[in-house]
PDB file of C-alpha atoms in Angstrom:
ATOM      1  CA  MET A   1      18.048 116.013  13.423  1.00  0.00           C
ATOM      2  CA  THR A   2      18.080 114.594   9.895  1.00  0.00           C
ATOM      3  CA  ALA A   3      21.312 115.245   8.004  1.00  0.00           C
ATOM      4  CA  PRO A   4      20.872 117.578   5.032  1.00  0.00           C
ATOM      5  CA  ALA A   5      20.584 115.874   1.670  1.00  0.00           C
ATOM      6  CA  LEU A   6      23.340 115.777  -0.901  1.00  0.00           C
ATOM      7  CA  VAL A   7      22.312 117.806  -3.969  1.00  0.00           C
ATOM      8  CA  LEU A   8      24.450 117.582  -7.090  1.00  0.00           C
ATOM      9  CA  HIS A   9      24.120 120.441  -9.541  1.00  0.00           C
ATOM     10  CA  HIS A  10      25.233 118.941 -12.853  1.00  0.00           C
ATOM     11  CA  TYR A  11      24.339 118.019 -16.388  1.00  0.00           C
ATOM     12  CA  ASP A  12      24.383 114.582 -17.970  1.00  0.00           C
ATOM     13  CA  PHE A  13      27.371 114.817 -20.380  1.00  0.00           C
ATOM     14  CA  SER A  14      29.744 116.602 -17.971  1.00  0.00           C
ATOM     15  CA  ASN A  15      32.826 114.456 -17.520  1.00  0.00           C
ATOM     16  CA  TYR A  16      33.672 115.974 -14.140  1.00  0.00           C
ATOM     17  CA  SER A  17      30.105 115.305 -12.995  1.00  0.00           C
ATOM     18  CA  GLU A  18      30.534 111.663 -14.036  1.00  0.00           C
ATOM     19  CA  LYS A  19      33.572 111.405 -11.745  1.00  0.00           C
ATOM     20  CA  VAL A  20      31.487 112.670  -8.815  1.00  0.00           C
ATOM     21  CA  ARG A  21      28.528 110.446  -9.753  1.00  0.00           C
ATOM     22  CA  LEU A  22      30.816 107.419  -9.677  1.00  0.00           C
ATOM     23  CA  THR A  23      32.169 108.502  -6.291  1.00  0.00           C
ATOM     24  CA  LEU A  24      28.603 108.672  -5.009  1.00  0.00           C
ATOM     25  CA  GLY A  25      28.070 105.216  -6.447  1.00  0.00           C
ATOM     26  CA  LEU A  26      31.172 103.779  -4.789  1.00  0.00           C
ATOM     27  CA  LYS A  27      30.045 105.191  -1.450  1.00  0.00           C
ATOM     28  CA  GLY A  28      26.476 103.914  -1.960  1.00  0.00           C
ATOM     29  CA  LEU A  29      25.078 107.365  -1.251  1.00  0.00           C
ATOM     30  CA  ALA A  30      21.597 108.756  -1.860  1.00  0.00           C
ATOM     31  CA  TRP A  31      21.498 112.146  -3.533  1.00  0.00           C
ATOM     32  CA  HIS A  32      19.309 114.601  -5.354  1.00  0.00           C
ATOM     33  CA  ALA A  33      20.002 116.075  -8.777  1.00  0.00           C
ATOM     34  CA  VAL A  34      19.539 119.581 -10.113  1.00  0.00           C
ATOM     35  CA  THR A  35      20.158 119.773 -13.859  1.00  0.00           C
ATOM     36  CA  ILE A  36      21.934 122.987 -14.822  1.00  0.00           C
ATOM     37  CA  PRO A  37      22.606 124.474 -18.282  1.00  0.00           C
ATOM     38  CA  ALA A  38      25.689 123.134 -20.074  1.00  0.00           C
ATOM     39  CA  TRP A  39      26.715 126.641 -21.119  1.00  0.00           C
ATOM     40  CA  ALA A  40      26.238 130.231 -19.995  1.00  0.00           C
ATOM     41  CA  PRO A  41      24.113 131.945 -18.960  1.00  0.00           C
ATOM     42  CA  LYS A  42      23.374 129.974 -15.802  1.00  0.00           C
ATOM     43  CA  PRO A  43      21.106 132.408 -13.972  1.00  0.00           C
ATOM     44  CA  ASP A  44      20.251 130.134 -11.033  1.00  0.00           C
ATOM     45  CA  TYR A  45      23.600 128.360 -10.728  1.00  0.00           C
ATOM     46  CA  THR A  46      26.166 131.168 -10.670  1.00  0.00           C
ATOM     47  CA  PRO A  47      24.463 133.107  -7.834  1.00  0.00           C
ATOM     48  CA  LEU A  48      24.451 129.868  -5.806  1.00  0.00           C
ATOM     49  CA  THR A  49      28.200 129.360  -6.407  1.00  0.00           C
ATOM     50  CA  ALA A  50      29.208 132.997  -6.001  1.00  0.00           C
ATOM     51  CA  GLY A  51      30.177 133.226  -9.646  1.00  0.00           C
ATOM     52  CA  TYR A  52      31.805 129.817 -10.090  1.00  0.00           C
ATOM     53  CA  ARG A  53      30.729 128.661 -13.562  1.00  0.00           C
ATOM     54  CA  ARG A  54      32.209 125.194 -13.874  1.00  0.00           C
ATOM     55  CA  THR A  55      30.289 121.969 -13.351  1.00  0.00           C
ATOM     56  CA  PRO A  56      29.456 120.351 -10.983  1.00  0.00           C
ATOM     57  CA  ALA A  57      28.780 121.745  -7.512  1.00  0.00           C
ATOM     58  CA  LEU A  58      27.667 119.759  -4.488  1.00  0.00           C
ATOM     59  CA  GLN A  59      25.213 121.382  -2.091  1.00  0.00           C
ATOM     60  CA  ILE A  60      24.759 120.150   1.474  1.00  0.00           C
ATOM     61  CA  GLY A  61      22.263 122.331   3.260  1.00  0.00           C
ATOM     62  CA  ALA A  62      23.487 125.927   3.011  1.00  0.00           C
ATOM     63  CA  ASP A  63      27.028 124.860   2.039  1.00  0.00           C
ATOM     64  CA  VAL A  64      28.026 124.668  -1.615  1.00  0.00           C
ATOM     65  CA  TYR A  65      31.231 122.896  -2.640  1.00  0.00           C
ATOM     66  CA  CYS A  66      32.864 123.629  -5.981  1.00  0.00           C
ATOM     67  CA  ASP A  67      35.667 121.741  -7.815  1.00  0.00           C
ATOM     68  CA  THR A  68      35.576 117.980  -8.146  1.00  0.00           C
ATOM     69  CA  ALA A  69      38.846 117.448  -6.245  1.00  0.00           C
ATOM     70  CA  LEU A  70      37.265 119.137  -3.215  1.00  0.00           C
ATOM     71  CA  ILE A  71      33.931 117.361  -3.677  1.00  0.00           C
ATOM     72  CA  CYS A  72      35.507 113.910  -3.904  1.00  0.00           C
ATOM     73  CA  ALA A  73      37.749 114.588  -0.894  1.00  0.00           C
ATOM     74  CA  LEU A  74      34.720 115.764   1.085  1.00  0.00           C
ATOM     75  CA  LEU A  75      32.712 112.649   0.231  1.00  0.00           C
ATOM     76  CA  ASP A  76      35.717 110.468   1.153  1.00  0.00           C
ATOM     77  CA  GLU A  77      35.942 112.207   4.507  1.00  0.00           C
ATOM     78  CA  ARG A  78      32.205 111.855   5.202  1.00  0.00           C
ATOM     79  CA  VAL A  79      32.072 108.204   4.154  1.00  0.00           C
ATOM     80  CA  PRO A  80      35.605 106.739   4.579  1.00  0.00           C
ATOM     81  CA  ALA A  81      34.816 103.254   3.283  1.00  0.00           C
ATOM     82  CA  PRO A  82      35.268 102.213   0.626  1.00  0.00           C
ATOM     83  CA  ALA A  83      38.135 104.667   0.304  1.00  0.00           C
ATOM     84  CA  LEU A  84      38.880 106.602  -2.890  1.00  0.00           C
ATOM     85  CA  TRP A  85      42.586 105.931  -2.362  1.00  0.00           C
ATOM     86  CA  PRO A  86      42.887 102.428  -0.851  1.00  0.00           C
ATOM     87  CA  VAL A  87      46.606 102.315  -1.639  1.00  0.00           C
ATOM     88  CA  SER A  88      49.991 103.289  -0.201  1.00  0.00           C
ATOM     89  CA  ALA A  89      51.197 106.897  -0.139  1.00  0.00           C
ATOM     90  CA  GLY A  90      53.503 106.217  -3.102  1.00  0.00           C
ATOM     91  CA  GLU A  91      50.732 104.599  -5.120  1.00  0.00           C
ATOM     92  CA  ARG A  92      48.433 107.488  -4.329  1.00  0.00           C
ATOM     93  CA  ALA A  93      51.061 109.945  -5.622  1.00  0.00           C
ATOM     94  CA  LEU A  94      51.180 107.955  -8.847  1.00  0.00           C
ATOM     95  CA  GLY A  95      47.394 107.899  -8.989  1.00  0.00           C
ATOM     96  CA  GLU A  96      47.158 111.660  -8.527  1.00  0.00           C
ATOM     97  CA  ALA A  97      49.575 112.144 -11.411  1.00  0.00           C
ATOM     98  CA  LEU A  98      47.371 109.890 -13.537  1.00  0.00           C
ATOM     99  CA  VAL A  99      44.306 111.978 -12.590  1.00  0.00           C
ATOM    100  CA  TYR A 100      46.049 115.130 -13.785  1.00  0.00           C
ATOM    101  CA  TRP A 101      47.174 113.478 -17.019  1.00  0.00           C
ATOM    102  CA  ALA A 102      43.710 112.008 -17.666  1.00  0.00           C
ATOM    103  CA  GLU A 103      41.872 115.300 -17.230  1.00  0.00           C
ATOM    104  CA  HIS A 104      44.321 117.483 -19.132  1.00  0.00           C
ATOM    105  CA  ALA A 105      46.558 115.655 -21.606  1.00  0.00           C
ATOM    106  CA  LEU A 106      43.937 113.004 -22.505  1.00  0.00           C
ATOM    107  CA  PHE A 107      40.530 114.569 -22.066  1.00  0.00           C
ATOM    108  CA  ARG A 108      41.162 118.028 -23.453  1.00  0.00           C
ATOM    109  CA  PRO A 109      42.043 116.935 -27.022  1.00  0.00           C
ATOM    110  CA  LEU A 110      39.275 114.333 -26.874  1.00  0.00           C
ATOM    111  CA  ALA A 111      36.704 117.011 -26.064  1.00  0.00           C
ATOM    112  CA  LEU A 112      37.957 119.150 -28.956  1.00  0.00           C
ATOM    113  CA  TYR A 113      37.799 116.127 -31.262  1.00  0.00           C
ATOM    114  CA  ILE A 114      34.209 115.312 -30.331  1.00  0.00           C
ATOM    115  CA  THR A 115      33.163 118.951 -30.497  1.00  0.00           C
ATOM    116  CA  GLY A 116      34.661 119.236 -33.959  1.00  0.00           C
ATOM    117  CA  LEU A 117      33.203 115.979 -35.164  1.00  0.00           C
ATOM    118  CA  HIS A 118      29.692 117.003 -34.149  1.00  0.00           C
ATOM    119  CA  ALA A 119      30.100 120.769 -34.240  1.00  0.00           C
ATOM    120  CA  ARG A 120      26.655 121.420 -35.731  1.00  0.00           C
ATOM    121  CA  ARG A 121      24.908 119.409 -33.001  1.00  0.00           C
ATOM    122  CA  PHE A 122      25.952 122.076 -30.526  1.00  0.00           C
ATOM    123  CA  PRO A 123      24.319 125.538 -30.664  1.00  0.00           C
ATOM    124  CA  PRO A 124      26.405 128.664 -31.347  1.00  0.00           C
ATOM    125  CA  GLU A 125      26.067 129.618 -27.685  1.00  0.00           C
ATOM    126  CA  PHE A 126      27.947 126.476 -26.691  1.00  0.00           C
ATOM    127  CA  HIS A 127      30.902 127.229 -28.965  1.00  0.00           C
ATOM    128  CA  ALA A 128      30.987 130.878 -27.804  1.00  0.00           C
ATOM    129  CA  ASP A 129      30.880 129.801 -24.153  1.00  0.00           C
ATOM    130  CA  ARG A 130      33.723 127.279 -24.458  1.00  0.00           C
ATOM    131  CA  ALA A 131      35.870 129.729 -26.421  1.00  0.00           C
ATOM    132  CA  ARG A 132      35.276 132.417 -23.785  1.00  0.00           C
ATOM    133  CA  LEU A 133      36.212 129.965 -21.030  1.00  0.00           C
ATOM    134  CA  HIS A 134      39.641 129.550 -22.629  1.00  0.00           C
ATOM    135  CA  GLY A 135      40.087 133.228 -23.465  1.00  0.00           C
ATOM    136  CA  LYS A 136      39.584 132.811 -27.195  1.00  0.00           C
ATOM    137  CA  PRO A 137      37.308 134.491 -29.728  1.00  0.00           C
ATOM    138  CA  THR A 138      34.197 132.661 -30.890  1.00  0.00           C
ATOM    139  CA  PRO A 139      35.271 130.343 -33.733  1.00  0.00           C
ATOM    140  CA  VAL A 140      33.479 129.902 -37.030  1.00  0.00           C
ATOM    141  CA  ILE A 141      31.795 126.505 -37.254  1.00  0.00           C
ATOM    142  CA  GLU A 142      33.917 125.398 -40.229  1.00  0.00           C
ATOM    143  CA  ALA A 143      37.084 125.942 -38.208  1.00  0.00           C
ATOM    144  CA  VAL A 144      35.689 123.842 -35.342  1.00  0.00           C
ATOM    145  CA  GLU A 145      34.859 121.012 -37.781  1.00  0.00           C
ATOM    146  CA  ALA A 146      38.269 121.178 -39.437  1.00  0.00           C
ATOM    147  CA  ALA A 147      40.008 120.909 -36.079  1.00  0.00           C
ATOM    148  CA  ALA A 148      38.595 117.451 -35.380  1.00  0.00           C
ATOM    149  CA  GLY A 149      41.132 115.762 -37.658  1.00  0.00           C
ATOM    150  CA  ARG A 150      44.012 117.346 -35.757  1.00  0.00           C
ATOM    151  CA  TYR A 151      42.934 116.069 -32.380  1.00  0.00           C
ATOM    152  CA  TRP A 152      42.286 112.364 -32.872  1.00  0.00           C
ATOM    153  CA  PRO A 153      46.002 111.687 -33.477  1.00  0.00           C
ATOM    154  CA  GLN A 154      46.587 113.242 -30.034  1.00  0.00           C
ATOM    155  CA  VAL A 155      43.835 111.175 -28.406  1.00  0.00           C
ATOM    156  CA  LEU A 156      44.611 107.711 -29.748  1.00  0.00           C
ATOM    157  CA  PRO A 157      48.137 107.396 -28.251  1.00  0.00           C
ATOM    158  CA  GLY A 158      46.663 108.237 -24.849  1.00  0.00           C
ATOM    159  CA  LEU A 159      44.015 105.544 -25.165  1.00  0.00           C
ATOM    160  CA  GLU A 160      46.657 103.073 -26.296  1.00  0.00           C
ATOM    161  CA  ARG A 161      48.761 103.992 -23.287  1.00  0.00           C
ATOM    162  CA  LEU A 162      45.811 103.213 -21.019  1.00  0.00           C
ATOM    163  CA  GLU A 163      45.366  99.883 -22.851  1.00  0.00           C
ATOM    164  CA  ARG A 164      49.010  98.976 -22.154  1.00  0.00           C
ATOM    165  CA  LEU A 165      48.572  99.848 -18.493  1.00  0.00           C
ATOM    166  CA  LEU A 166      45.509  97.606 -18.180  1.00  0.00           C
ATOM    167  CA  GLY A 167      46.860  94.928 -20.488  1.00  0.00           C
ATOM    168  CA  ASP A 168      48.849  93.111 -17.798  1.00  0.00           C
ATOM    169  CA  GLY A 169      45.618  91.714 -16.379  1.00  0.00           C
ATOM    170  CA  ARG A 170      45.144  94.111 -13.492  1.00  0.00           C
ATOM    171  CA  ARG A 171      41.534  94.713 -12.505  1.00  0.00           C
ATOM    172  CA  TRP A 172      41.919  98.406 -11.709  1.00  0.00           C
ATOM    173  CA  VAL A 173      44.415 101.079 -12.688  1.00  0.00           C
ATOM    174  CA  LEU A 174      46.401 100.902  -9.448  1.00  0.00           C
ATOM    175  CA  GLY A 175      45.971  97.190  -8.864  1.00  0.00           C
ATOM    176  CA  GLU A 176      43.329  95.203  -6.975  1.00  0.00           C
ATOM    177  CA  ALA A 177      41.165  98.048  -5.667  1.00  0.00           C
ATOM    178  CA  VAL A 178      39.255 100.736  -7.527  1.00  0.00           C
ATOM    179  CA  SER A 179      40.428 104.290  -6.874  1.00  0.00           C
ATOM    180  CA  LEU A 180      39.792 107.847  -7.934  1.00  0.00           C
ATOM    181  CA  ALA A 181      42.404 107.334 -10.664  1.00  0.00           C
ATOM    182  CA  ASP A 182      39.997 104.882 -12.327  1.00  0.00           C
ATOM    183  CA  PHE A 183      37.176 107.432 -12.255  1.00  0.00           C
ATOM    184  CA  ALA A 184      39.346 110.160 -13.801  1.00  0.00           C
ATOM    185  CA  LEU A 185      40.738 107.916 -16.522  1.00  0.00           C
ATOM    186  CA  TYR A 186      37.236 106.639 -17.237  1.00  0.00           C
ATOM    187  CA  GLU A 187      36.091 110.172 -18.223  1.00  0.00           C
ATOM    188  CA  ALA A 188      37.632 109.973 -21.722  1.00  0.00           C
ATOM    189  CA  PRO A 189      36.266 106.613 -22.923  1.00  0.00           C
ATOM    190  CA  TRP A 190      32.930 107.373 -21.217  1.00  0.00           C
ATOM    191  CA  PHE A 191      32.673 110.688 -23.047  1.00  0.00           C
ATOM    192  CA  LEU A 192      33.630 109.073 -26.335  1.00  0.00           C
ATOM    193  CA  GLU A 193      31.050 106.329 -25.954  1.00  0.00           C
ATOM    194  CA  THR A 194      28.338 108.647 -24.573  1.00  0.00           C
ATOM    195  CA  ILE A 195      28.305 111.466 -27.118  1.00  0.00           C
ATOM    196  CA  GLY A 196      30.852 110.341 -29.704  1.00  0.00           C
ATOM    197  CA  GLY A 197      28.158 109.224 -32.141  1.00  0.00           C
ATOM    198  CA  SER A 198      30.014 107.629 -35.047  1.00  0.00           C
ATOM    199  CA  ALA A 199      33.248 107.809 -33.006  1.00  0.00           C
ATOM    200  CA  ALA A 200      33.779 104.993 -30.528  1.00  0.00           C
ATOM    201  CA  LEU A 201      36.441 103.398 -28.389  1.00  0.00           C
ATOM    202  CA  PRO A 202      38.535 101.309 -30.814  1.00  0.00           C
ATOM    203  CA  ALA A 203      37.586  97.634 -30.728  1.00  0.00           C
ATOM    204  CA  ALA A 204      41.247  96.597 -30.411  1.00  0.00           C
ATOM    205  CA  LEU A 205      41.408  98.135 -26.913  1.00  0.00           C
ATOM    206  CA  THR A 206      39.960  95.016 -25.309  1.00  0.00           C
ATOM    207  CA  ALA A 207      41.448  95.440 -21.836  1.00  0.00           C
ATOM    208  CA  THR A 208      40.169  99.022 -21.741  1.00  0.00           C
ATOM    209  CA  ARG A 209      36.708  97.955 -22.855  1.00  0.00           C
ATOM    210  CA  ASP A 210      36.532  95.339 -20.092  1.00  0.00           C
ATOM    211  CA  TRP A 211      37.718  97.876 -17.525  1.00  0.00           C
ATOM    212  CA  VAL A 212      35.175 100.481 -18.753  1.00  0.00           C
ATOM    213  CA  ALA A 213      32.426  97.929 -18.115  1.00  0.00           C
ATOM    214  CA  ARG A 214      33.719  97.344 -14.567  1.00  0.00           C
ATOM    215  CA  VAL A 215      33.794 101.065 -13.791  1.00  0.00           C
ATOM    216  CA  ALA A 216      30.326 101.591 -15.252  1.00  0.00           C
ATOM    217  CA  ALA A 217      28.962  98.765 -13.118  1.00  0.00           C
ATOM    218  CA  ILE A 218      29.791 100.774  -9.969  1.00  0.00           C
ATOM    219  CA  GLY A 219      26.835 102.980 -10.839  1.00  0.00           C
ATOM    220  CA  HIS A 220      25.814 106.327  -9.445  1.00  0.00           C
ATOM    221  CA  GLY A 221      24.496 105.461  -6.014  1.00  0.00           C
ATOM    222  CA  ARG A 222      20.860 106.323  -5.338  1.00  0.00           C
ATOM    223  CA  PRO A 223      19.907 109.478  -7.236  1.00  0.00           C
TER     224      PRO A 223
END
C-alpha cells in the first residue's frame, strides 16, 4: 500500500510554516501544499483542525498534526536522518532554549515592527485578526504605524546577538551540523528580507547574511 502523502496547509509568509518547509527540505521529502488564508475566517481550515487557527498544519491521510514543534518532531521520527538535533543532550537543551528565544523574544517584536512599517499593505481584517489573537481590541491604523518605531530598537539587539554567535566562524548555530535551532533563528531574518520592503537585514551583519544564505540553500524539499 502506498504511504499517504504529506500535505502542508500553510501560507507563504508564515514564519512557522517556513520552519516546517525547511525541515521538509532537510529531510528531502516530497509534499503537497494547500494554501490557506492568512487571517480569519478560515472556513475550510478550522473544521479540518477542530478549531485550531494557527498556521501550519500537516495532514497525513486522515491524521492532522498541529503545532510546529509536534510537526517537526513527527518528521524527525519518520525520517531520522539527517536528524534535526544531531548534537549532545546538553547542546540540544541549549538549542531548544534558542528556539524559544527566537520565536518569542526576537520574532514577536520583529513582526510588530514590519506590521507597523507596512500597516496599510495589510487589510483591516488582518489587523483585527491579529489583535483578537492576542486578546486586544482592533487598533486604529495610525497607532499600528506609530508602533513601528518602538519595536526596531527591540529587534536590532537580538539580530546583533545572533551576529556575535555566528561571528566566531561556526557554520551553524550549534556548531558543525545544521539543527532545528538554525531554522527557528532563521525565521526573523527571513521574514525581514521576505516582506520587509524598505527594511532589510543590516549590511554590517555579515556572518548572519552568510548563514542566512546557507539555511536558504537547504530548500523546501519537493513540493
